[in-house]
Tab-separated table of C-alpha atoms in Angstrom:
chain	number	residue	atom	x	y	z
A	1	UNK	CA	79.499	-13.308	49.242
A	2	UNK	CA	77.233	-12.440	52.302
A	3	UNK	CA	80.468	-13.237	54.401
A	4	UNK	CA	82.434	-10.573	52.508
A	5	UNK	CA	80.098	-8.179	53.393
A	6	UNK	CA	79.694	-8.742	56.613
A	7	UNK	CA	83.502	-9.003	56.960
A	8	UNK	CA	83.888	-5.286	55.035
A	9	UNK	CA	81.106	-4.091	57.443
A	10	UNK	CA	82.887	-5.299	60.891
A	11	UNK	CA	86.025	-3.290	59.136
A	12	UNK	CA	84.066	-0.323	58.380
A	13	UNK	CA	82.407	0.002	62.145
A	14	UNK	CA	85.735	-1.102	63.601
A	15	UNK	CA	87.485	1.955	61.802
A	16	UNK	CA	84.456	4.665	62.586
A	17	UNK	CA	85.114	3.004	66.659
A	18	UNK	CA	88.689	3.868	66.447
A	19	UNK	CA	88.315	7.082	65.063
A	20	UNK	CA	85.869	8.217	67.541
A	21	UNK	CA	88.299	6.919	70.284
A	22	UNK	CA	91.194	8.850	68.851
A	23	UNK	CA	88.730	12.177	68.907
A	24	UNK	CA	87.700	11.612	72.382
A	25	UNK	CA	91.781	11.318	73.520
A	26	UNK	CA	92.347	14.646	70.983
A	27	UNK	CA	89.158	16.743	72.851
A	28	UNK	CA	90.762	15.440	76.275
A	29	UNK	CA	93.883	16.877	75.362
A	30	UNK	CA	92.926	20.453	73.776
A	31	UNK	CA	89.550	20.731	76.048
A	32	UNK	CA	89.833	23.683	79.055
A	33	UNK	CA	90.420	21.770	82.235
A	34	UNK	CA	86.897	22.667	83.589
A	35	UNK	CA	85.600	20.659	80.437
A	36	UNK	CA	83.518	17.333	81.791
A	37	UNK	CA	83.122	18.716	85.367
A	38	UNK	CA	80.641	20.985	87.309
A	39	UNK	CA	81.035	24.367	88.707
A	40	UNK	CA	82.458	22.908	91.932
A	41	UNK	CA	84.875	20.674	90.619
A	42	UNK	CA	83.360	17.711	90.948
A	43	UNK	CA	82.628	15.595	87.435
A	44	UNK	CA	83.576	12.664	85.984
A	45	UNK	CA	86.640	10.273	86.885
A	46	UNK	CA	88.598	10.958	84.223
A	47	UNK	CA	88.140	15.183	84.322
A	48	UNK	CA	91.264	14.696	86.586
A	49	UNK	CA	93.666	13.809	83.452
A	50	UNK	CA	92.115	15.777	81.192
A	51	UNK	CA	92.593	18.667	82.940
A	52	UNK	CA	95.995	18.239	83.538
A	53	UNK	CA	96.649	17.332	79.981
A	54	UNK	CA	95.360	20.821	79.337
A	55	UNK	CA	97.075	22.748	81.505
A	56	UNK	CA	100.217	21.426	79.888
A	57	UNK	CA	99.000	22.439	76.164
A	58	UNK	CA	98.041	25.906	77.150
A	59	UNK	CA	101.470	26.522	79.241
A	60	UNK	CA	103.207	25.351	76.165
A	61	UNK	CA	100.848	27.539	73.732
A	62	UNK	CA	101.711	30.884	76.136
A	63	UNK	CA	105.391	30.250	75.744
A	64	UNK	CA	105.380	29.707	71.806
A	65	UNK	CA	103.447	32.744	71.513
A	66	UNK	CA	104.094	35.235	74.215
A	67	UNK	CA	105.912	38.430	72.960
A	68	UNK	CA	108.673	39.987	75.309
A	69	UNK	CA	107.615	43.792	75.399
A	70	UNK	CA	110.243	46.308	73.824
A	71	UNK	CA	112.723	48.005	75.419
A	72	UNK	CA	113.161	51.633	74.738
A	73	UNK	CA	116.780	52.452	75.171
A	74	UNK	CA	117.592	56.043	76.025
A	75	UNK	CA	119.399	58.235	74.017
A	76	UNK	CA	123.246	58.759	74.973
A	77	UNK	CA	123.708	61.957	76.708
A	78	UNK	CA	124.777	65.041	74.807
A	79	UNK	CA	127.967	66.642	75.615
A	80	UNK	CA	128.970	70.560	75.179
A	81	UNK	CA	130.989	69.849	72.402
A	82	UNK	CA	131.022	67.765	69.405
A	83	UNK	CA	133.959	66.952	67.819
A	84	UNK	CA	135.111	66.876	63.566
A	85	UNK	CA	131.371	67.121	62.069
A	86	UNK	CA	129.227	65.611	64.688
A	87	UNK	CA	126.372	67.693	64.369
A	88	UNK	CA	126.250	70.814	66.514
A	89	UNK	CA	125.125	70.244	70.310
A	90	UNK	CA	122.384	72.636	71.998
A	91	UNK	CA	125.275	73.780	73.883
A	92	UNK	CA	126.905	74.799	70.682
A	93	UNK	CA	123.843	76.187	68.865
A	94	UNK	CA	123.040	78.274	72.029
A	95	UNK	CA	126.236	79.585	71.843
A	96	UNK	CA	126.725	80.132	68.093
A	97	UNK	CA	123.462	81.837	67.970
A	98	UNK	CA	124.675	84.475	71.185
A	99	UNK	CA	128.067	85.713	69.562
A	100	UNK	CA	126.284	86.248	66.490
A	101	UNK	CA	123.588	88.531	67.305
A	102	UNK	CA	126.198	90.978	69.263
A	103	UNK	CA	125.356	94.111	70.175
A	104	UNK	CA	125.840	95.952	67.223
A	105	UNK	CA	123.739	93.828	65.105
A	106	UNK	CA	121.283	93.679	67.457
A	107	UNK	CA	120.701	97.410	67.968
A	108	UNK	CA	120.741	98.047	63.885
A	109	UNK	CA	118.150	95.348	62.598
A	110	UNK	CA	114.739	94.161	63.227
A	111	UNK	CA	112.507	90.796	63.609
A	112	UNK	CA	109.300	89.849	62.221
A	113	UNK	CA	107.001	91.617	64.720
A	114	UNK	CA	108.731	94.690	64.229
A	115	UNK	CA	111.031	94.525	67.347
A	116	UNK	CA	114.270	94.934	67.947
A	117	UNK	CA	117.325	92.517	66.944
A	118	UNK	CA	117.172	90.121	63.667
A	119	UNK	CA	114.673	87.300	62.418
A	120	UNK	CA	116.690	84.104	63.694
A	121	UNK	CA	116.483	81.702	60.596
A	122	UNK	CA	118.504	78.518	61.264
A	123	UNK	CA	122.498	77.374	62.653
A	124	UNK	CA	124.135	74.788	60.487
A	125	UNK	CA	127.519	73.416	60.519
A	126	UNK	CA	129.902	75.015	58.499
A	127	UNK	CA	131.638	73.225	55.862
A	128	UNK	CA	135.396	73.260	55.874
A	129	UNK	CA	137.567	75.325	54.100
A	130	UNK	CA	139.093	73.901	50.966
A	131	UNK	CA	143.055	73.731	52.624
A	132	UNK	CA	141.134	71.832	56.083
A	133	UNK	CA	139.042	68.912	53.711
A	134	UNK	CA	142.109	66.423	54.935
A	135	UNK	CA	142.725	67.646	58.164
A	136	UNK	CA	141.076	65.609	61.070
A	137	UNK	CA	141.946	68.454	63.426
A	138	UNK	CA	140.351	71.392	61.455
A	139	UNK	CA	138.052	73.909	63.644
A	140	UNK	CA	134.252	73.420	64.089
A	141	UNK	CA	132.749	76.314	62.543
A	142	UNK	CA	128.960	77.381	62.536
A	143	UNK	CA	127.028	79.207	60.245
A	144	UNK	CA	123.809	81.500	61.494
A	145	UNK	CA	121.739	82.720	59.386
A	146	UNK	CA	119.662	85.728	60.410
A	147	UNK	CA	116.498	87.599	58.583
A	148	UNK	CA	117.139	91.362	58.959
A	149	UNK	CA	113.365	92.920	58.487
A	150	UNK	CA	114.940	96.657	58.307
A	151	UNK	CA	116.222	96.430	55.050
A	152	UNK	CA	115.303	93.175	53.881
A	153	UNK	CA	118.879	91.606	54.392
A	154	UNK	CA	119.492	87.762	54.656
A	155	UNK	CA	122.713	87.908	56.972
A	156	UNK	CA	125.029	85.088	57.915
A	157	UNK	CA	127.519	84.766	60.387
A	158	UNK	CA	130.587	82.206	60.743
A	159	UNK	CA	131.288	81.473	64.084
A	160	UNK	CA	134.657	79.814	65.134
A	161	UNK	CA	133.729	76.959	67.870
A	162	UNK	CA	137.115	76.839	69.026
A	163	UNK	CA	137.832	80.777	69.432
A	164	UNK	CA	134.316	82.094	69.775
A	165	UNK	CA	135.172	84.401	67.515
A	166	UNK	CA	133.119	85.800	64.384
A	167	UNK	CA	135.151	84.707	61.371
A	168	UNK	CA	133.219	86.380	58.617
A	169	UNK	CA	129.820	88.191	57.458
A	170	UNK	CA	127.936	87.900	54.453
A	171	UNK	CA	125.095	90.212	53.792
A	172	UNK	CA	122.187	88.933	50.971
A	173	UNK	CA	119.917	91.525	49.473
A	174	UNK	CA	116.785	89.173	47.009
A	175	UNK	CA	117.382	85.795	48.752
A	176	UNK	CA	114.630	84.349	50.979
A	177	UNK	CA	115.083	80.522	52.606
A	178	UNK	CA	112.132	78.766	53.708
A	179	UNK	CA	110.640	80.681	56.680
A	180	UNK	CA	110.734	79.771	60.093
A	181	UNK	CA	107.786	78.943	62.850
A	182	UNK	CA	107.613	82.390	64.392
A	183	UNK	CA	107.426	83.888	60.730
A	184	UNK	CA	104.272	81.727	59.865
A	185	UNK	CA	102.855	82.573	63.250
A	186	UNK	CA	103.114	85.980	62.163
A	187	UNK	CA	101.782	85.379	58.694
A	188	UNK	CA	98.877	83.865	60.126
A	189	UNK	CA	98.216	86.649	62.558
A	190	UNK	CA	98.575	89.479	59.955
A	191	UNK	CA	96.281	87.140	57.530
A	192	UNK	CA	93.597	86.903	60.476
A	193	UNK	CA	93.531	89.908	61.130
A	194	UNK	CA	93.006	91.731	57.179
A	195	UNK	CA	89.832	92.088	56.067
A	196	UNK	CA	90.985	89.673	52.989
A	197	UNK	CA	91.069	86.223	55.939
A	198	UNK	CA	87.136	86.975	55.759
A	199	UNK	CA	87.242	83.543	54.107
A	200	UNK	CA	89.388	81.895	56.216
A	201	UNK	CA	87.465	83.062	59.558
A	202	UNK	CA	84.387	81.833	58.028
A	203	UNK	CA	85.618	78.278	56.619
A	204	UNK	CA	87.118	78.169	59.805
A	205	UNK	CA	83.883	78.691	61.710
A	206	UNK	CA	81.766	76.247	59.374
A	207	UNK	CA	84.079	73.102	60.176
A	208	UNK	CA	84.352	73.979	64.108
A	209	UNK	CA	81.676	76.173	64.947
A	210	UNK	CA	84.156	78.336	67.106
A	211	UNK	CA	85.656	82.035	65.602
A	212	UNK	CA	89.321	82.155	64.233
A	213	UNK	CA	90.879	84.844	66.649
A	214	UNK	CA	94.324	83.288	66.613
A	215	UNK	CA	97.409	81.335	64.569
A	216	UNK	CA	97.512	79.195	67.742
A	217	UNK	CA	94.222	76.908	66.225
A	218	UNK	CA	96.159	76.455	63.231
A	219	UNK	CA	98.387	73.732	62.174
A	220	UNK	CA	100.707	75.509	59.552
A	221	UNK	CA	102.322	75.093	56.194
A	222	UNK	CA	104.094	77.501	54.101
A	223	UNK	CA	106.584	78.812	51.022
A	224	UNK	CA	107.953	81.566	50.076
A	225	UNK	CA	106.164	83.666	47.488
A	226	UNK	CA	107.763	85.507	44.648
A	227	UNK	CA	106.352	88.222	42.460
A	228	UNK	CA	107.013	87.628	38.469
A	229	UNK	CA	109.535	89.459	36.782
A	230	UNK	CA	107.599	92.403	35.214
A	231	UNK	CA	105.373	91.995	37.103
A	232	UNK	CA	102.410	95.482	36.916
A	233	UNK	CA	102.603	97.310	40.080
A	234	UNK	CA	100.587	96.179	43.338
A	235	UNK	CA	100.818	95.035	46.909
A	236	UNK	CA	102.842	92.158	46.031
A	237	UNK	CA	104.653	93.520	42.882
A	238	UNK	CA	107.879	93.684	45.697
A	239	UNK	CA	107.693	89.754	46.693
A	240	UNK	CA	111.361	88.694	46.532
A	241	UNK	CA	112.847	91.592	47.421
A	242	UNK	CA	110.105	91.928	50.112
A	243	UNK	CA	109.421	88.476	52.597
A	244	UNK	CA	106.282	87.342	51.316
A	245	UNK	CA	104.686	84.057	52.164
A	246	UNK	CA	101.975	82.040	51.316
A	247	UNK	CA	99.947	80.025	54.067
A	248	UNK	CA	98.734	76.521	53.831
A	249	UNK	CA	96.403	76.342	57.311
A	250	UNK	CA	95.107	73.030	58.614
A	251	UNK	CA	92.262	72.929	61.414
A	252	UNK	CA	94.025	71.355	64.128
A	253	UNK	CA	93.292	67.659	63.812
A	254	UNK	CA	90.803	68.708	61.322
A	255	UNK	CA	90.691	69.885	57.340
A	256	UNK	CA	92.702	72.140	55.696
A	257	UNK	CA	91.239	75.344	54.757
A	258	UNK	CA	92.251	76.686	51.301
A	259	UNK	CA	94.085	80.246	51.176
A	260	UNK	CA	96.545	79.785	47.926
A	261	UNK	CA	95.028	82.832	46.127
A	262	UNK	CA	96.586	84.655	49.463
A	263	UNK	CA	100.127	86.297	49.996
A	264	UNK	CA	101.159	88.165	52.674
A	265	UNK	CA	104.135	90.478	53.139
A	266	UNK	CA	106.033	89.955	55.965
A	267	UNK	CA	108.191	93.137	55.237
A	268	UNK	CA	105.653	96.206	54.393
A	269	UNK	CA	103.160	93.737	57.009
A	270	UNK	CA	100.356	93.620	53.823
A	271	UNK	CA	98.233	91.075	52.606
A	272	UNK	CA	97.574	90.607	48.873
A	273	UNK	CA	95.249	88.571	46.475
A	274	UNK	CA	96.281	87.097	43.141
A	275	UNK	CA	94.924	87.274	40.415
């Protein structure tokens, strides 16, 4: 029996020998190459090995797990034209938006700040007429639509790419699309400027410490506002037939600052409270 034991025992310490040998070979393969030697380089005989053995690992680990950077490829370039219905070109929109606001309805209609020549509100491509849906080869057309602050006219304007011609006009007396950046600008401004963007100044002022003296601090949201039908007279009893818009205004890279109960009209240049 004692011979048993003594035989399991000599297994048992033979085992725990082998497995400490096979860690010492795993920590000379994985351990930095300065591992087992002094600052100079000088250490033990078999540093020499190790190190090498290391070396090898880590070379292998950087090209498993290095990441080529990514390549930003550049846009293709733009021509002046587009062709069927690519989307319009700058070239194209600049042009579009020139032969529409001619002369004549330049000198009869007004912008936002009260100046000459209409509010530009967007160019789109035109869809085709009904007779040109099958026909690869029909003309690019453009549509520019224009805010006319004189007499509260949405006006739009079909431009022929091809001829450079004005095809047809449509005049819109009640119908406001979403406004534009130089008509929230403006918004803003008139808002800042009433006695009624007390509020606004001074929520302003309590989450920068600087005054409010300009749209330009302002990140800026808006829609368009419309009065109720039947709705009792006051300053914003004309909303819908007037521009009116209310402001959403973010501190730049700060808070927004709540002005819902706000409107302000664009077209008599007035700012109302609801409610």
């Amino acid at each position: 029996m004692r011979k048993i034991v003594h035989r399991h025992l000599g297994k048992v310490v033979a085992g725990a020998a082998i497995a400490v040998a096979g860690t010492a070979v795993m920590v000379g393969i994985t351990l930095p190459g300065s591992a087992g030697a002094d600052e100079s380089g000088r250490g033990s005989a078999g540093a020499g090995p190790r190190q090498a053995g290391s070396e090898q690992g880590q070379e292998q680990g950087q090209g498993q797990s290095a990441v080529r950077p990514g390549v930003v490829e550049r846009a293709p370039a733009q021509g002046d034209k587009g062709t069927g219905r690519d989307p319009l070109t700058d070239d194209e929109t600049a042009r579009v938006e020139r032969i529409a606001a001619d002369r004549q309805l330049f000198g009869s209609s007004e912008n936002v700040e009260g100046g000459r020549g209409p509010q530009r509100i967007g160019v789109d491509l035109a869809e085709p007429e009904e007779n040109e849906l099958d026909d690869p080869g029909a003309p690019r057309r453009a549509d520019v639509t224009f805010y006319d602050y004189r007499n509260d006219t949405l006006v739009t304007r079909t431009v022929n790419l091809g001829t450079g011609k004005v095809e047809r006009t449509d005049t819109q007396h009640g119908v406001q699309p979403p406004l534009g950046r130089d008509e929230m600008t403006e918004a803003a401004g008139l808002l800042i400027a009433d006695p009624l963007g007390a509020g606004l100044r001074a929520d302003y002022k309590d989450a920068t410490g600087k005054e409010l003296t300009s749209p330009d601090q302002l990140t800026l949201n808006s829609m368009v506002y419309r009065a109720a039908p039947g709705a009792r007279p006051g300053p914003l009893a004309k909303c819908g037939e007037h521009r009116c818009v209310r402001l959403f205004p973010k501190v730049r890279n700060g808070s927004w600052i709540d002005s819902r109960d706000l409107v302000i009209d664009l077209s008599a240049r007035k700012v109302g409270k609801l409610g």
